[in-house]
């Protein structure tokens, strides 16, 4: 102002983006609010919401998507960790016809016991993508489907097919429990503040009935297979560390119960810990050594190693690569190993 002192504006903390209502969004917490109303309408339309549906929304933010969900379904249960956003939601819908059909739960969705819901629609913080996906897939009773916005590369891993570059252990674990399809790509400029990467909306439908498989066996088996996903299984199962691990399991089971060591109960429902959901590439997994042991100093191969390799040869998988195998092929090979008394846990 002429003849006076200019008032300096207070610097806004880095990583905070103002919302017109006075709320700052925290990029570090994955807060990216959908601002494109046409995109919001498209997500709701592709969700296939019924008027009788109870809808779970995760990370509702300021309620742009929430409003459309309330118009489409019977009731919305919104889980939000940020107290400021919870207050904004309550203010936005207070006194409206929707207020008695909206339940807001403040808390961390990963630590919250989720109530019954028919369908989940969510624009989530990308850093919780893996644990949230498997938390939802463990939820009982099983819901009809989940429509979730993921970082594009993560989404592409979920929907990858054998032979795709992004096909990995995450892909197979997700597709064991559900059917996944890609709905639409979302550019970063549709968000406030814009993230650094593009996103994709994915549809996840839990398998009904679920495929039953022993959790520990399946996890141990896949970790070995995807240790070097582009190597042949024959090469992977010749590794010294792999043979040593499987032989140790074999001897332990024989000592504990020799009469039943050939058969392992495969009717356990899958459960995943966070570390089970990492997105493997063609790198070393969990520090496993990859040196080859073709035999001893005299060139002989151990009887147990022959037993392992015979399973691969007889089942026709010796020359196959994990990067090209379908879900059913993994299930078939694990079954063959178990029938021969070879176990992965």
Short mmCIF file of C-alpha atoms in Angstrom, two decimals:
data_model
loop_
_atom_site.label_atom_id
_atom_site.label_comp_id
_atom_site.label_asym_id
_atom_site.label_seq_id
_atom_site.Cartn_x
_atom_site.Cartn_y
_atom_site.Cartn_z
CA UNK A 1 0.00 0.00 0.00
CA UNK A 2 1.45 3.41 -0.98
CA UNK A 3 3.06 5.30 1.90
CA UNK A 4 2.75 2.33 4.23
CA UNK A 5 4.32 -1.01 4.98
CA UNK A 6 3.41 -3.95 2.80
CA UNK A 7 2.03 -6.82 4.84
CA UNK A 8 3.89 -10.02 4.07
CA UNK A 9 1.83 -13.12 3.55
CA UNK A 10 2.66 -15.98 5.88
CA UNK A 11 4.40 -18.74 3.96
CA UNK A 12 2.32 -21.87 3.62
CA UNK A 13 4.08 -25.11 4.63
CA UNK A 14 5.47 -27.10 1.72
CA UNK A 15 3.30 -30.01 0.66
CA UNK A 16 0.05 -28.35 1.78
CA UNK A 17 -2.51 -27.28 -0.82
CA UNK A 18 -5.41 -25.00 0.21
CA UNK A 19 -9.01 -26.02 -0.30
CA UNK A 20 -11.56 -23.29 -0.94
CA UNK A 21 -13.17 -24.04 2.40
CA UNK A 22 -9.95 -23.34 4.26
CA UNK A 23 -8.72 -26.93 4.63
CA UNK A 24 -5.17 -27.74 3.60
CA UNK A 25 -4.56 -31.07 1.91
CA UNK A 26 -1.50 -33.04 2.96
CA UNK A 27 0.26 -34.74 0.04
CA UNK A 28 2.38 -36.69 2.51
CA UNK A 29 -0.81 -38.36 3.78
CA UNK A 30 -2.00 -39.15 0.27
CA UNK A 31 -4.78 -36.56 0.32
CA UNK A 32 -5.69 -35.93 -3.32
CA UNK A 33 -9.34 -34.89 -3.72
CA UNK A 34 -11.27 -35.63 -6.90
CA UNK A 35 -12.32 -32.30 -8.38
CA UNK A 36 -13.75 -33.37 -11.76
CA UNK A 37 -17.53 -33.87 -11.40
CA UNK A 38 -17.76 -35.79 -14.67
CA UNK A 39 -15.20 -38.28 -13.40
CA UNK A 40 -17.08 -38.67 -10.12
CA UNK A 41 -20.28 -39.40 -12.08
CA UNK A 42 -18.43 -41.94 -14.25
CA UNK A 43 -17.05 -43.81 -11.21
CA UNK A 44 -20.51 -44.04 -9.63
CA UNK A 45 -22.05 -45.21 -12.89
CA UNK A 46 -19.42 -47.92 -13.40
CA UNK A 47 -19.87 -49.10 -9.80
CA UNK A 48 -23.27 -50.59 -10.59
CA UNK A 49 -24.76 -49.42 -7.29
CA UNK A 50 -28.25 -50.64 -6.40
CA UNK A 51 -30.75 -48.56 -4.46
CA UNK A 52 -30.64 -51.16 -1.67
CA UNK A 53 -26.83 -51.15 -1.32
CA UNK A 54 -24.89 -50.27 1.80
CA UNK A 55 -21.76 -48.56 0.46
CA UNK A 56 -18.39 -48.39 2.18
CA UNK A 57 -16.38 -45.32 1.20
CA UNK A 58 -12.76 -45.08 2.31
CA UNK A 59 -11.13 -41.66 2.45
CA UNK A 60 -14.20 -39.52 1.58
CA UNK A 61 -12.28 -36.25 1.97
CA UNK A 62 -14.63 -33.30 1.57
CA UNK A 63 -17.51 -35.43 0.26
CA UNK A 64 -17.59 -34.87 -3.51
CA UNK A 65 -17.94 -38.60 -4.19
CA UNK A 66 -19.93 -39.17 -0.99
CA UNK A 67 -22.79 -37.00 -2.25
CA UNK A 68 -23.19 -39.05 -5.42
CA UNK A 69 -22.98 -42.33 -3.49
CA UNK A 70 -25.75 -41.17 -1.14
CA UNK A 71 -27.92 -40.36 -4.14
CA UNK A 72 -27.34 -43.82 -5.65
CA UNK A 73 -27.47 -46.21 -2.67
CA UNK A 74 -29.36 -46.89 0.52
CA UNK A 75 -26.65 -45.85 3.01
CA UNK A 76 -23.00 -44.77 3.04
CA UNK A 77 -20.45 -45.71 5.70
CA UNK A 78 -17.48 -43.36 5.30
CA UNK A 79 -14.17 -44.14 7.02
CA UNK A 80 -11.91 -41.10 7.39
CA UNK A 81 -8.72 -40.72 9.45
CA UNK A 82 -8.48 -36.91 9.29
CA UNK A 83 -10.60 -35.16 11.94
CA UNK A 84 -10.79 -32.02 9.80
CA UNK A 85 -12.35 -33.96 6.93
CA UNK A 86 -14.78 -35.65 9.30
CA UNK A 87 -15.96 -32.23 10.49
CA UNK A 88 -16.24 -31.00 6.89
CA UNK A 89 -18.39 -34.01 5.97
CA UNK A 90 -20.69 -33.44 8.92
CA UNK A 91 -21.07 -29.77 8.04
CA UNK A 92 -21.70 -30.50 4.38
CA UNK A 93 -24.53 -32.97 4.91
CA UNK A 94 -26.05 -31.63 8.15
CA UNK A 95 -29.68 -30.71 7.61
CA UNK A 96 -29.86 -32.34 4.17
CA UNK A 97 -32.09 -35.28 3.21
CA UNK A 98 -28.93 -37.43 3.14
CA UNK A 99 -27.80 -36.78 6.73
CA UNK A 100 -29.60 -39.76 8.30
CA UNK A 101 -28.15 -42.14 5.67
CA UNK A 102 -24.51 -41.19 6.23
CA UNK A 103 -22.41 -42.82 8.95
CA UNK A 104 -18.93 -41.38 9.42
CA UNK A 105 -16.28 -43.46 11.20
CA UNK A 106 -13.15 -41.57 12.22
CA UNK A 107 -10.10 -43.82 12.26
CA UNK A 108 -7.41 -45.67 10.35
CA UNK A 109 -9.21 -48.04 7.98
CA UNK A 110 -6.42 -50.62 8.36
CA UNK A 111 -7.08 -50.77 12.12
CA UNK A 112 -10.86 -50.41 11.96
CA UNK A 113 -13.21 -53.36 12.17
CA UNK A 114 -15.36 -52.85 9.12
CA UNK A 115 -19.14 -53.33 9.34
CA UNK A 116 -21.27 -55.13 6.76
CA UNK A 117 -21.35 -53.53 3.31
CA UNK A 118 -22.46 -54.55 -0.19
CA UNK A 119 -20.01 -52.51 -2.23
CA UNK A 120 -16.89 -50.46 -1.59
CA UNK A 121 -16.06 -47.29 -3.53
CA UNK A 122 -12.83 -45.56 -2.62
CA UNK A 123 -10.22 -43.01 -3.64
CA UNK A 124 -7.51 -44.14 -1.24
CA UNK A 125 -4.07 -42.92 -0.13
CA UNK A 126 -1.80 -44.89 -2.44
CA UNK A 127 0.60 -45.91 0.34
CA UNK A 128 -2.04 -48.27 1.80
CA UNK A 129 -2.96 -49.94 -1.50
CA UNK A 130 -1.63 -53.45 -0.74
CA UNK A 131 -2.74 -53.86 2.88
CA UNK A 132 -6.15 -52.36 2.17
CA UNK A 133 -6.76 -54.60 -0.84
CA UNK A 134 -6.12 -57.76 1.17
CA UNK A 135 -7.97 -56.47 4.23
CA UNK A 136 -11.04 -56.05 2.03
CA UNK A 137 -10.60 -59.48 0.44
CA UNK A 138 -10.47 -61.10 3.90
CA UNK A 139 -13.68 -59.32 4.97
CA UNK A 140 -16.62 -61.55 5.84
CA UNK A 141 -19.30 -61.79 4.73
CA UNK A 142 -17.86 -61.18 1.28
CA UNK A 143 -19.06 -58.02 -0.46
CA UNK A 144 -20.22 -57.88 -4.08
CA UNK A 145 -17.43 -55.73 -5.48
CA UNK A 146 -14.99 -52.91 -4.74
CA UNK A 147 -14.35 -49.98 -7.07
CA UNK A 148 -11.01 -48.47 -6.05
CA UNK A 149 -8.74 -45.73 -7.36
CA UNK A 150 -5.11 -46.90 -7.34
CA UNK A 151 -1.83 -45.51 -8.57
CA UNK A 152 -1.75 -46.61 -12.21
CA UNK A 153 1.26 -48.94 -11.98
CA UNK A 154 -0.19 -50.72 -8.94
CA UNK A 155 -3.52 -51.10 -10.75
CA UNK A 156 -1.76 -52.54 -13.79
CA UNK A 157 -0.04 -55.12 -11.58
CA UNK A 158 -3.43 -56.23 -10.24
CA UNK A 159 -4.90 -56.78 -13.70
CA UNK A 160 -1.71 -58.09 -15.37
CA UNK A 161 -1.85 -61.35 -17.32
CA UNK A 162 0.85 -64.03 -17.74
CA UNK A 163 3.59 -62.65 -19.98
CA UNK A 164 2.99 -59.01 -19.04
CA UNK A 165 5.98 -57.10 -17.69
CA UNK A 166 4.13 -56.20 -14.47
CA UNK A 167 2.90 -59.76 -13.78
CA UNK A 168 4.16 -60.61 -10.28
CA UNK A 169 3.39 -62.32 -6.97
CA UNK A 170 0.97 -59.52 -6.06
CA UNK A 171 -0.94 -60.27 -9.28
CA UNK A 172 -1.29 -63.98 -8.56
CA UNK A 173 -2.20 -63.49 -4.88
CA UNK A 174 -4.91 -60.97 -5.78
CA UNK A 175 -6.32 -63.09 -8.58
CA UNK A 176 -6.39 -66.14 -6.33
CA UNK A 177 -8.88 -64.31 -4.13
CA UNK A 178 -10.75 -62.20 -6.67
CA UNK A 179 -11.49 -61.30 -10.26
CA UNK A 180 -9.97 -57.95 -11.18
CA UNK A 181 -10.75 -55.69 -14.14
CA UNK A 182 -9.58 -52.25 -15.23
CA UNK A 183 -12.36 -49.66 -15.59
CA UNK A 184 -10.75 -46.35 -16.52
CA UNK A 185 -7.54 -44.35 -16.51
CA UNK A 186 -7.52 -41.09 -14.54
CA UNK A 187 -5.07 -38.29 -15.29
CA UNK A 188 -3.32 -36.56 -12.39
CA UNK A 189 -4.94 -33.19 -13.19
CA UNK A 190 -8.33 -34.50 -12.05
CA UNK A 191 -7.17 -34.16 -8.42
CA UNK A 192 -6.51 -31.29 -6.03
CA UNK A 193 -3.58 -31.23 -5.36
CA UNK A 194 -2.42 -33.25 -8.40
CA UNK A 195 -0.33 -36.35 -7.54
CA UNK A 196 2.93 -37.07 -9.34
CA UNK A 197 1.52 -40.03 -11.24
CA UNK A 198 -1.63 -41.03 -13.11
CA UNK A 199 -4.24 -43.28 -11.55
CA UNK A 200 -6.62 -46.04 -12.59
CA UNK A 201 -9.98 -47.23 -11.31
CA UNK A 202 -10.18 -51.00 -10.81
CA UNK A 203 -13.08 -53.35 -10.09
CA UNK A 204 -12.39 -56.18 -7.63
CA UNK A 205 -14.92 -59.00 -7.18
CA UNK A 206 -14.20 -61.60 -4.45
CA UNK A 207 -14.33 -65.15 -5.75
CA UNK A 208 -17.50 -66.98 -4.71
CA UNK A 209 -16.89 -69.64 -3.67
CA UNK A 210 -13.34 -68.87 -2.61
CA UNK A 211 -10.47 -71.04 -3.84
CA UNK A 212 -9.24 -72.99 -0.83
CA UNK A 213 -5.50 -73.38 -0.42
CA UNK A 214 -3.08 -73.72 2.49
CA UNK A 215 -1.88 -70.19 3.22
CA UNK A 216 1.67 -70.95 4.34
CA UNK A 217 2.26 -73.48 1.58
CA UNK A 218 1.00 -71.12 -1.10
CA UNK A 219 3.02 -68.17 0.16
CA UNK A 220 6.26 -70.15 0.49
CA UNK A 221 5.74 -71.68 -2.95
CA UNK A 222 5.08 -68.35 -4.71
CA UNK A 223 8.04 -66.64 -3.04
CA UNK A 224 10.34 -69.26 -4.56
CA UNK A 225 8.67 -69.17 -7.99
CA UNK A 226 8.84 -65.38 -8.27
CA UNK A 227 12.35 -65.09 -6.88
CA UNK A 228 13.52 -64.99 -10.48
CA UNK A 229 10.29 -64.88 -12.42
CA UNK A 230 11.94 -64.97 -15.86
CA UNK A 231 14.15 -67.99 -15.11
CA UNK A 232 12.86 -71.50 -15.77
CA UNK A 233 11.40 -73.32 -12.78
CA UNK A 234 13.96 -76.05 -13.38
CA UNK A 235 16.72 -73.51 -12.82
CA UNK A 236 15.05 -71.98 -9.75
CA UNK A 237 14.47 -75.34 -8.07
CA UNK A 238 18.10 -76.35 -8.59
CA UNK A 239 19.25 -73.53 -6.32
CA UNK A 240 21.14 -74.68 -3.24
CA UNK A 241 19.07 -72.53 -0.88
CA UNK A 242 15.79 -73.81 -2.34
CA UNK A 243 16.78 -77.48 -2.12
CA UNK A 244 18.09 -77.02 1.43
CA UNK A 245 14.84 -75.36 2.53
CA UNK A 246 12.59 -78.00 0.97
CA UNK A 247 14.69 -80.88 2.27
CA UNK A 248 14.58 -79.45 5.78
CA UNK A 249 10.78 -79.21 5.57
CA UNK A 250 10.61 -82.75 4.18
CA UNK A 251 12.69 -84.25 7.00
CA UNK A 252 10.78 -82.29 9.65
CA UNK A 253 7.41 -83.52 8.39
CA UNK A 254 8.69 -87.08 8.07
CA UNK A 255 9.93 -87.02 11.66
CA UNK A 256 6.72 -85.52 13.01
CA UNK A 257 4.25 -87.70 11.14
CA UNK A 258 5.72 -90.05 8.54
CA UNK A 259 2.39 -91.70 7.81
CA UNK A 260 0.72 -88.47 6.66
CA UNK A 261 3.67 -86.42 5.40
CA UNK A 262 2.58 -87.06 1.82
CA UNK A 263 -0.73 -85.30 2.31
CA UNK A 264 -1.15 -81.71 3.52
CA UNK A 265 -4.48 -80.14 4.37
CA UNK A 266 -5.22 -77.60 1.65
CA UNK A 267 -8.48 -76.25 2.98
CA UNK A 268 -7.19 -73.27 4.93
CA UNK A 269 -8.56 -69.88 3.96
CA UNK A 270 -5.87 -67.51 2.71
CA UNK A 271 -4.67 -64.81 5.06
CA UNK A 272 -1.95 -62.32 4.18
CA UNK A 273 0.41 -60.27 6.29
CA UNK A 274 1.69 -56.95 4.94
CA UNK A 275 5.01 -58.44 3.90
CA UNK A 276 3.18 -60.96 1.71
CA UNK A 277 1.92 -58.21 -0.56
CA UNK A 278 5.14 -56.72 -1.86
CA UNK A 279 5.25 -56.27 -5.61
CA UNK A 280 8.02 -58.63 -6.72
CA UNK A 281 9.99 -58.00 -9.85
CA UNK A 282 12.73 -60.18 -11.19
CA UNK A 283 14.95 -59.46 -8.20
CA UNK A 284 16.14 -61.44 -5.20
CA UNK A 285 13.37 -61.87 -2.67
CA UNK A 286 13.93 -61.91 1.10
CA UNK A 287 17.68 -62.28 0.75
CA UNK A 288 17.44 -65.79 -0.71
CA UNK A 289 20.74 -66.97 -2.18
CA UNK A 290 20.64 -67.86 -5.85
CA UNK A 291 23.77 -69.97 -6.32
CA UNK A 292 23.36 -73.17 -8.32
CA UNK A 293 24.17 -76.59 -6.88
CA UNK A 294 24.13 -79.12 -9.70
CA UNK A 295 25.64 -81.77 -7.48
CA UNK A 296 28.46 -82.53 -5.10
CA UNK A 297 32.17 -82.49 -5.90
CA UNK A 298 31.84 -85.78 -7.81
CA UNK A 299 28.95 -84.44 -9.86
CA UNK A 300 26.33 -86.50 -8.07
CA UNK A 301 22.86 -85.15 -7.41
CA UNK A 302 21.19 -85.83 -4.08
CA UNK A 303 18.19 -88.16 -3.95
CA UNK A 304 16.00 -85.39 -2.62
CA UNK A 305 17.02 -83.04 -5.41
CA UNK A 306 16.10 -85.75 -7.91
CA UNK A 307 12.73 -86.04 -6.19
CA UNK A 308 12.08 -82.30 -6.58
CA UNK A 309 13.19 -82.14 -10.19
CA UNK A 310 11.20 -85.28 -11.05
CA UNK A 311 8.01 -83.48 -9.99
CA UNK A 312 8.81 -80.63 -12.39
CA UNK A 313 9.64 -83.03 -15.24
CA UNK A 314 6.62 -85.31 -14.79
CA UNK A 315 4.23 -82.37 -14.54
CA UNK A 316 5.81 -80.61 -17.53
CA UNK A 317 6.88 -77.47 -15.66
CA UNK A 318 10.67 -77.82 -15.75
CA UNK A 319 11.07 -75.46 -18.71
CA UNK A 320 8.26 -73.09 -17.74
CA UNK A 321 8.74 -69.59 -16.28
CA UNK A 322 6.67 -68.05 -13.48
CA UNK A 323 6.19 -64.91 -15.57
CA UNK A 324 4.17 -66.98 -18.07
CA UNK A 325 2.18 -69.30 -15.78
CA UNK A 326 -1.55 -68.93 -15.17
CA UNK A 327 -3.10 -69.11 -11.70
CA UNK A 328 -4.42 -72.65 -12.23
CA UNK A 329 -0.96 -73.84 -13.29
CA UNK A 330 0.53 -72.57 -10.02
CA UNK A 331 -2.22 -74.39 -8.11
CA UNK A 332 -1.62 -77.60 -10.07
CA UNK A 333 2.15 -77.53 -9.52
CA UNK A 334 1.81 -76.88 -5.78
CA UNK A 335 -0.61 -79.81 -5.58
CA UNK A 336 1.90 -82.09 -7.35
CA UNK A 337 4.69 -81.10 -4.96
CA UNK A 338 2.49 -81.72 -1.92
CA UNK A 339 1.39 -85.14 -3.22
CA UNK A 340 5.06 -86.14 -3.37
CA UNK A 341 5.62 -84.97 0.21
CA UNK A 342 7.43 -81.76 -0.79
CA UNK A 343 6.26 -78.79 1.25
CA UNK A 344 7.02 -75.08 1.41
CA UNK A 345 6.29 -74.32 5.06
#
